[in-house]
Backbone as a ProteinNet text record, in pm:
[ID]
protein_1_A
[PRIMARY]
MFRQLRNIDTAFRHIKKFSIVAHVATMLLCGFAIYKSYEATQRILSSVWVIVDGRPIRAEVAARKDNLEVEARRHISDFHRLFFTLDPDEKAITAAIGQALYLADNSAKRQYDNLRESGYYAGLISGNISQRITVDSIRLDMRREPYAFRCHATQKLVRSSGTLTRTLVTTGTLRDVARTDNNPHGFLIQRWETIENRDIQTR
[TERTIARY]
-990.9	-1005.1	-868.3	-738.2	-658.8	-735.1	-779.2	-782.9	-978.3	-1011.5	-1069	-958.1	-873.9	-813.4	-687.2	-700.7	-559.7	-677.4	-845.5	-860.7	-927.3	-974.4	-910.3	-813.2	-720.2	-568.6	-572	-623.9	-581.5	-714.4	-770.5	-897.7	-832.1	-770	-709.7	-648.3	-558	-426.9	-493.9	-603.4	-679.3	-753.3	-813.7	-907.5	-750.7	-590.1	-527.7	-435.1	-451	-433.2	-503.4	-625.6	-757.7	-686.4	-772.9	-761.4	-524.9	-498.6	-364.6	-372.6	-473.8	-485.3	-529.8	-691.9	-754.1	-704.8	-686.3	-555	-514.4	-347.5	-286.5	-370.8	-478.7	-631.3	-633.6	-701.1	-774.3	-605.7	-529.8	-431	-373.1	-391	-366.1	-452.1	-597.1	-720.1	-705.1	-700	-667.7	-556.6	-501.3	-357	-339.4	-421.1	-571.8	-619.1	-686.9	-823.2	-734.8	-642	-586.2	-467.5	-386.3	-420.6	-481	-555.8	-639.4	-706.4	-804.5	-809.9	-727.4	-560.9	-447.8	-471.9	-454	-465.5	-569.9	-679.6	-829.5	-820.6	-736.7	-724.4	-656.2	-504.2	-426.6	-574.7	-569.2	-580.5	-770.5	-820.1	-843.1	-905.7	-710.8	-638.8	-517.4	-511.7	-437.8	-537.7	-663.3	-759.5	-819.3	-801.5	-881.2	-1004.6	-1091.6	-1209	-1116.6	-1133.2	-1117.4	-1223.3	-1293.4	-1419.5	-1414.2	-1337.4	-1320.9	-1489.6	-1490.6	-1614.5	-1764.1	-1755.6	-1895.3	-1922.7	-1725.1	-1808.2	-1644	-1720.9	-1574.1	-1449.6	-1308.4	-1265	-1122.9	-1183.6	-988	-956.1	-861.7	-702.8	-626	-525.9	-432.3	-346.6	-285.7	-237.9	-47	74.5	131.5	285.6	374.8	503.3	573.1	668.2	741.2	883.3	870.4	1036.1	908.7	763.6	694.8	685.2	698.3	666.1	817.9	1004.2	1067.7	1070.1	1104.9	1131.4	1010.3	941.3	814.8	819.8	800.3	814	1001.1	1080.1	1212.2	1193.7	1135.4	1127.2	1050.3	906.8	854.1	871.6	958.9	1005.6	1176.5	1288.8	1277.5	1210.8	1126.2	1023.4	999.9	915.7	866.6	1007.1	1106.3	1167.9	1215.2	1279.9	1265.2	1195	1049.2	890.8	929.4	897.1	942.8	1095.8	1077.5	1242.2	1265.8	1235.3	1271.2	1080.4	986.6	852.4	853.8	825.9	849	787.3	677.4	624.5	689.7	731.7	805	698	702.9	656.3	762.4	811.6	902.7	757.1	686.6	667.9	659.4	633.5	594.5	644.9	755.9	897	946	999	984	915.8	895.1	773.7	774.7	770.1	764.2	933	1038	1189.8	1174.3	1108.6	1095	1023.7	1010.3	903.8	1071	1065.5	1195.2	1309.4	1363.2	1491	1428.7	1295.7	1268.6	1306.1	1323.9	1332.4	1495.2	1622.4	1751.8	1860.6	1956	2067.4	2083.9	2245.8	2265.1	2323	2294.4	2362	2274.5	2134.7	2021.5	2029.8	2052	2094.8	2165.3	2298.1	2443.6	2333.3	2290.2	2220.8	2165.6	2057.2	1955.2	2072.9	2116.6	2162.9	2226.8	2353.8	2376.2	2308.4	2136.3	2085.6	2131.5	2049.7	2048.5	2119.5	2218.6	2363.1	2367.2	2316.5	2385	2249.7	2140.6	2034.2	1929.4	1949.5	1841.8	1657.6	1638.8	1535	1484.2	1526.2	1519.5	1492.2	1597	1581.2	1392.3	1374.4	1249.9	1177.6	1133.8	1044.1	1033	1157.9	1194.1	1130	1177.9	1110.2	973.3	923.7	796	760.8	897.5	939.5	861.4	797.5	731.5	837.8	838.7	939	837.2	883.8	782.4	946.1	918	1008.8	944.3	987.5	912.5	994.3	995.4	1116.6	1061.6	1116.6	1184.1	1225.6	1335.6	1335.1	1407.7	1373.7	1518.3	1560.2	1666.2	1773.9	1779.4	1813.5	1797.6	1898.5	1984.2	2032	1965.8	1882.1	1864	1939.8	2005.9	2068.9	2106.8	2159	2233.1	2225.6	2169.4	2162.3	2316.5	2333.1	2232.3	2227.3	2109.6	2054.9	2071.3	2189.1	2185.3	2112.3	2132.1	2007.6	2024.9	2004.7	2038.2	1865.3	1818	1728.4	1714.7	1708.1	1682.7	1580	1536.3	1479.7	1401.1	1309	1295	1261.9	1336.4	1315.2	1271.6	1183.6	1067.7	1018.3	1196.2	1081.8	995.6	865.5	769.8	774.3	777	852	692.2	723.8	597.6	634.1	750.1	829.7	815.1	829.4	866.3	866.5	944	960	1093.1	1182.7	1252.5	1378.6	1349.2	1389.4	1471.6	1484.5	1653	1625.8	1710.6	1734.7	1816.4	1704.6	1823	1897.8	2012	2021.3	2146.6	2058.8	2113.3	2097.4	2211	2237.6	2251	2229.4	2270.4	2238.8	2239	2232	2060.1	2015	1937.6	1916.2	1818.5	1937.6	1755.7	1789.2	1600.9	1622.7	1524.5	1444	1371.6	1321.2	1183.1	1081.8	955.3	884.3	795.7	791.8	719.5	628.6	526.4	445.6	527	624.4	755.5	699.6	817	861.9	837	680	575.1	687.8	774.9	779.6	914	1005.6	1097.9	1230.3	1249.7	1414.3	1472.6	1536.3	1655.9	1835.2	1753	1832.4	1992.3	2101.9	2216.5	2295.5	2442.2	2501.3	2429.1	2343.1	2258.3	2397.6	2376.2	2430.2	2367.7	2381.7	2349.1	2445.2	2496.5	2566.6	2523.3	2398.7	2414.9	2244.1	2256.5	2166.9	2166	2106.2	2165.8	2067.4	1990.7	1953.4	1944.5	1801.2	1754.3	1713.8	1611.2	1513.2	1446.6	1425.1	1404.2	1219	1142	1014	933.1
-275.3	-374	-449.8	-385.1	-342	-340.8	-255.7	-214	-294	-470	-445	-658.3	-608	-718.7	-670.6	-522.9	-537.7	-543.8	-555	-557.3	-678.7	-732.4	-917.7	-976.7	-871.5	-954	-875.4	-748.3	-675.9	-809.2	-830.5	-937.8	-1033.9	-1106.9	-1205.3	-1180.4	-1114.9	-1074.1	-1088.1	-1017.3	-972.5	-1069.2	-1171.7	-1321.3	-1392	-1414.8	-1467.7	-1432.6	-1332.2	-1239.2	-1299.4	-1280.2	-1346.3	-1493.9	-1590.5	-1681.9	-1774.7	-1686.6	-1723.7	-1630.6	-1573.7	-1512.1	-1620.5	-1641.2	-1739.7	-1871.2	-1906.5	-2036.2	-2065.1	-1961.1	-1909.1	-1898.9	-1795.1	-1875.7	-1980.7	-2018.9	-2126.8	-2233.3	-2223.3	-2330.8	-2317.9	-2138.3	-2181	-2104.2	-2170.9	-2211.6	-2345	-2446.1	-2631.1	-2564.3	-2448.3	-2527.3	-2541.8	-2452.2	-2347.8	-2474.8	-2520.4	-2577.5	-2730	-2802.9	-2908.2	-2877.3	-2781.6	-2747.5	-2742.2	-2679.5	-2698.3	-2803.4	-2879.4	-2985.5	-3115.3	-3085.9	-3175.4	-3172.9	-3004.2	-2948	-3043.4	-2982.2	-3037.1	-3238.5	-3289.6	-3389.3	-3428.8	-3393.8	-3386.1	-3349.8	-3258.1	-3233.9	-3309.4	-3388.2	-3448.4	-3651.4	-3608.5	-3827	-3792.1	-3601.5	-3646.3	-3647.6	-3635.6	-3669.7	-3791.6	-3855.6	-3991.8	-3961.8	-4035	-4046.1	-4192.4	-4208.1	-4288.8	-4329.3	-4489.6	-4452.3	-4562.6	-4480.6	-4463.2	-4547.5	-4660.5	-4664.9	-4580.6	-4637.4	-4565.9	-4390.5	-4337.7	-4215.1	-4225	-4098.8	-4085.1	-4005.7	-4029.7	-3918.7	-3895	-3795	-3704.5	-3719.2	-3792.2	-3823.2	-3771.9	-3700.5	-3606.1	-3658.9	-3739	-3803	-3659.5	-3767.5	-3706.3	-3736.9	-3686.1	-3729.6	-3793.2	-3928.8	-3932.4	-3819.5	-3752.5	-3663.9	-3584.7	-3544.5	-3475.2	-3514	-3693.5	-3719.5	-3873.4	-3797.5	-3915	-3893.9	-3812.1	-3816.5	-3877.2	-3827.1	-3938.7	-4090.9	-4147.9	-4267	-4342	-4274	-4306.8	-4358.1	-4237.1	-4286.3	-4376.3	-4414.2	-4557.7	-4643.7	-4677.6	-4765.6	-4793.2	-4776.8	-4726	-4755.8	-4767.8	-4746.3	-4879	-4941.1	-5062.5	-5188	-5143.7	-5251.6	-5325.8	-5228	-5190.3	-5300.6	-5248.4	-5251.7	-5446.6	-5474.9	-5628	-5708.1	-5642.9	-5696.3	-5716.2	-5659.3	-5620.2	-5717.4	-5637.6	-5733	-5875.1	-5892.1	-6050.2	-6185	-6242.3	-6337.6	-6454.1	-6539.3	-6615.3	-6805.2	-6724	-6837.1	-6896.6	-7019.1	-7032.7	-6982.6	-6950.1	-6924.3	-6806.1	-6722.1	-6570.8	-6474	-6555.5	-6480.5	-6543.7	-6610.8	-6679.1	-6603.5	-6577.8	-6444.3	-6328.5	-6265.4	-6151.8	-6059.2	-6194.7	-6141.3	-6176.5	-6297.9	-6282	-6147.3	-6119.1	-5995.8	-5872.8	-5872.7	-5759.8	-5766.6	-5906.9	-5852.8	-5843.8	-5840.7	-5752.2	-5595.6	-5579.8	-5414.9	-5354.6	-5473.3	-5455.3	-5559	-5472.1	-5614	-5691.6	-5743.5	-5891.7	-5851.9	-5719	-5702.1	-5751.3	-5674.8	-5700.9	-5947.3	-5984.4	-6122.9	-6134.9	-6124.4	-6163.8	-6115.2	-6029.6	-5937.4	-6107.9	-6117.1	-6235.6	-6401.6	-6368.4	-6523.9	-6564.8	-6420.5	-6342.9	-6419.1	-6404.5	-6364	-6518.8	-6596.3	-6705.4	-6792.4	-6787.6	-6856	-6891	-6766.1	-6769.8	-6849	-6822.5	-6874.2	-6802.8	-6635.7	-6551.6	-6590.2	-6614.2	-6679.8	-6787.9	-6848.7	-6905	-6950.1	-6892.8	-6740.4	-6745.3	-6638.2	-6571.8	-6670	-6824	-6988.1	-7041.7	-7046.5	-7144.3	-6997.6	-6907.4	-6799.6	-6670.9	-6753.1	-6715.5	-6572.9	-6520.4	-6398.2	-6324.2	-6225.2	-6119.3	-6018.9	-5936.4	-5871.3	-5785.4	-5565.2	-5515.7	-5358.5	-5319.2	-5185.3	-5033.1	-4935.4	-4811.4	-4709.7	-4698.3	-4579.3	-4414.6	-4426.5	-4261.6	-4194.2	-4180.2	-4043.1	-4113.6	-4109.8	-4098.6	-3980.1	-3970.9	-3856.2	-3894.2	-3855.8	-3883.6	-3771.3	-3868.1	-3677.4	-3762	-3676.6	-3666.1	-3613.6	-3511.6	-3466.5	-3558.6	-3650.1	-3727.8	-3847.1	-3922	-4070.3	-4175.9	-4291.3	-4321.5	-4275.4	-4274.6	-4141.9	-4212	-4138	-4181.1	-4140.1	-4301.5	-4277.2	-4304.8	-4244.6	-4327.5	-4310.2	-4411.5	-4434.1	-4526.6	-4427.7	-4444.4	-4506.7	-4554.2	-4662.2	-4751.2	-4739	-4798.3	-4985.3	-5054.4	-5175.7	-5264.7	-5345	-5379.2	-5506.6	-5563	-5768.6	-5822.3	-5798.1	-5850.9	-6024.6	-6059.1	-6134.8	-6233.6	-6356.5	-6395.6	-6260.7	-6292.7	-6214.4	-6074.5	-5978.3	-5852.4	-5798.3	-5659.6	-5643.7	-5593.5	-5611.4	-5557.3	-5374.2	-5258	-5147	-5174	-5176.3	-5077.4	-5071.2	-4924.9	-4941.6	-4919.4	-4870.9	-4927.2	-4799.4	-4816.4	-4734.1	-4802.9	-4737.6	-4874.3	-4761.3	-4791.4	-4651.4	-4783	-4693.5	-4786.1	-4618.4	-4739.7	-4638.9	-4645.9	-4602.1	-4597	-4522	-4660.2	-4644.9	-4660.5	-4580.5	-4680.1	-4752.2	-4836.3	-4984	-4952.8	-5063.5	-5049.8	-5032.9	-5081.6	-5088.8	-5182.3	-5285	-5391.6	-5464.1	-5585.2	-5585.2	-5635.8	-5693.7	-5687.8	-5568.5	-5482.2	-5319.1	-5215.8	-5173.7	-5123.3	-4951.6	-4912.6	-4756.9	-4768.2	-4869	-4849	-4793.2	-4880.8	-4828.8	-4966.6	-4936.3	-5104	-5067.4	-5095.5	-5067	-5103	-5110.2	-5044	-5132	-5163	-5123.5	-5072.5	-5233	-5188.3	-5189.3	-5162.7	-5178.6	-5114.1	-5237.3	-5168.9	-5145	-5057.9	-4921.2	-4951.9	-4924.3	-4932.3	-5006.7	-5093.1	-5160.1	-5194.3	-5174.2	-5147	-5107.8	-5227.5	-5216.9	-5064.3	-5044.9	-4961	-4863.8	-4984.6	-5043.7	-5149.6	-5196.7	-5415.1	-5277.5	-5372	-5406.2	-5532.9
-14262	-14257.8	-14150.3	-14189.5	-14097.6	-13961.3	-13954.3	-13812.9	-13804.2	-13820.3	-13771.5	-13756.1	-13800.7	-13767	-13639.4	-13632	-13476.6	-13384.2	-13394.6	-13286.7	-13277	-13377.8	-13320.2	-13259.1	-13319.8	-13164	-13069	-13078.3	-12925.1	-12812.9	-12941.6	-12861	-12763.5	-12935.7	-12854.6	-12760.3	-12730.3	-12648.3	-12538.2	-12484.8	-12417.4	-12317.6	-12435.3	-12384	-12377.3	-12359.9	-12340.1	-12252	-12211.5	-12058.4	-11976.7	-11986.4	-11918.6	-11850.5	-11995.2	-11973.3	-11815.4	-11871.9	-11838.7	-11627	-11658.5	-11494.7	-11447.1	-11538.7	-11432.5	-11410.4	-11508.5	-11512.5	-11315.4	-11331.4	-11225.7	-11054.7	-11069.2	-10979.4	-10914.5	-11027.1	-11022.8	-10987.6	-10977.5	-10954.5	-10810.2	-10752.2	-10602.9	-10573.6	-10589.3	-10501.1	-10479.7	-10581.5	-10605.8	-10500.7	-10493.1	-10342.9	-10222	-10197.6	-10097.6	-10061.8	-10122.8	-10111.2	-10050.9	-10078.7	-10084.7	-9970.6	-9933.9	-9799.4	-9700.3	-9707.3	-9545	-9567.6	-9651.9	-9618.1	-9602.8	-9568.9	-9528.4	-9392.8	-9313.9	-9252.1	-9187.6	-9224.1	-9165.4	-9127.3	-9265.7	-9221.8	-9058.7	-9094.4	-8992.2	-8812.1	-8807.6	-8702.2	-8657.4	-8766	-8708.9	-8723.1	-8757.1	-8728.1	-8619	-8546.4	-8387.8	-8291.7	-8323.9	-8174.4	-8178	-8059.6	-8023	-7961.6	-7925.5	-7882.8	-7772.8	-7677	-7560.8	-7458.1	-7463.8	-7412	-7265.2	-7130.6	-7076.9	-6897.1	-6904.9	-6787.9	-6833.8	-6969.9	-7070.6	-7073.4	-7097.7	-7102.6	-7162.7	-7330	-7446.1	-7314.4	-7386.1	-7318.9	-7445.3	-7443.7	-7602.8	-7529.6	-7644.2	-7554.3	-7691.5	-7719.1	-7809.5	-7835.2	-7956.7	-8072.2	-7975.1	-7943.3	-7972.3	-8010.4	-8063.3	-8135.4	-7989	-8017.9	-7989.4	-7843.9	-7922.4	-7849.8	-7755.4	-7737.7	-7644.4	-7576.6	-7533.4	-7352.7	-7366.9	-7474.2	-7465.9	-7293.3	-7194.8	-7079.1	-7036.2	-6957.8	-6917.2	-6992.5	-7053.2	-7065.5	-7028.9	-7025.5	-7018.9	-6874.6	-6796.4	-6676.2	-6640.1	-6687.1	-6687.1	-6665.8	-6784.6	-6875.3	-6752.9	-6654.2	-6538.3	-6424.2	-6390.8	-6306	-6334.2	-6427.3	-6456	-6481.9	-6476.4	-6449.3	-6325.8	-6248.3	-6098.5	-6037.7	-6100	-6025.9	-6100.3	-6162.1	-6238.2	-6131.7	-6189	-6052.4	-5920.3	-5855	-5732.4	-5677.3	-5753.5	-5667.9	-5667.9	-5581.4	-5584.8	-5476.8	-5512.7	-5336.7	-5416.1	-5303.6	-5266	-5351.6	-5444.2	-5544.9	-5700.5	-5693.5	-5809.7	-5944.5	-5973.5	-6074.3	-6086.8	-6013.4	-6017.6	-6012.2	-5926.7	-5981.9	-6095.2	-6164.3	-6298.6	-6392.8	-6439.4	-6506.7	-6432.4	-6289.5	-6328.6	-6344.1	-6341.6	-6392.8	-6524.8	-6653.7	-6713.3	-6782.4	-6805.8	-6801.2	-6798.5	-6693.8	-6623.3	-6765.6	-6743.7	-6781.8	-7033	-7060.7	-7232.7	-7152.3	-7050.6	-7066.8	-7012.7	-7023.5	-6962.4	-7068.4	-7131.5	-7162.5	-7047.3	-7135.9	-7035.1	-6879.2	-6883	-6749.2	-6626.1	-6673.4	-6570.3	-6545	-6670.3	-6660.8	-6581.9	-6552.7	-6478.1	-6373	-6357.2	-6180.8	-6157.9	-6247.2	-6146.4	-6192.6	-6242.6	-6287.4	-6100.9	-6041.5	-5990.2	-5843.8	-5771.9	-5741	-5719.2	-5793.5	-5805.7	-5754	-5836.9	-5828.6	-5670.9	-5509	-5474	-5367.9	-5411.7	-5350.9	-5335.6	-5378.8	-5315.7	-5324.9	-5481.7	-5426.6	-5373.1	-5346.7	-5273.5	-5155.9	-5155.5	-4987.5	-4938.8	-5100.7	-5055.9	-5036.5	-5157.5	-5132.6	-4996.8	-4991.5	-4812.7	-4720.6	-4748.6	-4619.8	-4570.3	-4673.7	-4741.6	-4700.8	-4790.1	-4892.2	-4881.8	-4926	-5027.3	-5019.3	-5119.5	-5168.4	-5213.7	-5198.3	-5219.1	-5289.5	-5432	-5378.5	-5473.9	-5377.7	-5393.8	-5499	-5595.9	-5691.7	-5638.1	-5522.9	-5480	-5591.9	-5730.6	-5720.2	-5881.3	-5960.5	-6136.8	-6140.2	-6137	-6217.6	-6343.4	-6438.8	-6597.2	-6678.5	-6715.4	-6800.2	-6995.4	-7057	-7163.7	-7250.9	-7242.7	-7340.7	-7469.3	-7464.5	-7516.2	-7505.7	-7616.8	-7653.5	-7634.1	-7527.2	-7447.6	-7318.5	-7218.2	-7114.5	-7033.1	-6953.4	-6805.2	-6719.2	-6680.2	-6494	-6388.4	-6309.9	-6124.1	-6104.7	-6013	-5898.5	-5823.8	-5759.1	-5587.7	-5557.3	-5495	-5447.7	-5329.3	-5226.8	-5078.1	-5135.7	-5078.1	-5060.6	-4953.3	-4937.1	-4856.3	-4884.5	-4736.2	-4737.1	-4659.5	-4721.7	-4550.7	-4538.5	-4437.2	-4384	-4219.1	-4159.4	-4083.9	-3937.4	-3926.1	-3783	-3793.6	-3941.4	-3934.3	-4011	-4054.9	-4233.4	-4149.5	-4297.4	-4314.8	-4434.6	-4372.6	-4499.1	-4498.9	-4667	-4770.6	-4853.3	-4886.6	-4948.6	-5057.2	-5190.9	-5303.5	-5440.9	-5457.4	-5569.5	-5762.3	-5789.9	-5927.3	-6010.9	-6131.1	-6233	-6364	-6459.8	-6588.5	-6745.1	-6848.7	-6915.7	-7038.4	-7088.5	-7184.5	-7308.9	-7451.4	-7543.2	-7625.4	-7749.3	-7793.7	-7872.1	-7856.5	-7937.1	-8013.3	-8098.4	-8139.5	-8034.7	-8059.5	-7941.3	-7974.2	-7879	-7895.5	-7800.3	-7734.8	-7691.7	-7518.4	-7511.4	-7468.6	-7386.2	-7501.2	-7460	-7515.4	-7416.2	-7482.2	-7500.2	-7410.3	-7360.4	-7546.7	-7571.1	-7669.1	-7675.2	-7508.5	-7456.6	-7414.1	-7426.6	-7387.1	-7222.1	-7120.5	-6996	-7041	-7021.1	-7049.1	-6900.6	-6910.8	-6765.5	-6720.8	-6641.8	-6506.3	-6403.3	-6279.8	-6148.1	-6027.2	-5949.3	-5809	-5684.5	-5723.1	-5647.5	-5512.8	-5451.4	-5281.2	-5294.6	-5158.4	-5082.9	-5015.1	-4819.9	-4703.4	-4635.3	-4511.8	-4410.6	-4348.7	-4345.8	-4327.4	-4170.1	-4173.1	-4117.1	-4022.3	-3919.2	-3919.6	-3808.8	-3856.5	-3730.8	-3731.3
[MASK]
+++++++++++++++++++++++++++++++++++++++++++++++++++++++++++++++++++++++++++++++++++++++++++++++++++++++++++++++++++++++++++++++++++++++++++++++++++++++++++++++++++++++++++++++++++++++++++++++++++++++++++

């Protein structure tokens, strides 16, 4: 009888060990399945299909830090294009400058006010002058925020009598802000100033 009890006790211990091993193995298997499911979901969510001209193109979702410098350069370029590409129409000038001012702080507003008070925009309108800008290069220091930049551009004033070409060099800093419809790159230009704007050619 004691041998039978000993056998029952041994069998119970074996069953207990087996149950514990099975339980741990099940938990490990569930954890692995959850991890692989999460990995697959992240992989699916990181790719987006965009329809361009009726053709599907796969686009990858990237973290902001991956494209930070590209977006900063685009922000600077967009601001200068909006601020300096003007046509001889008061509403068009107001609309373009209004969009540009969403991308910069009061330093840009001060420059706009100074140009307006000096009659610069009135001169463009009365002289039927179109102003165009091409950004040639942007030097950007992304080591720490706010990010310092220097923008080199070519400015053209097109009138019926000819075209005046000028160099334009501006400096400032960028700081991160929230993205909005009016500021899609999520930067704000600060301490913006023009350090050079001189005539180089007349045609």
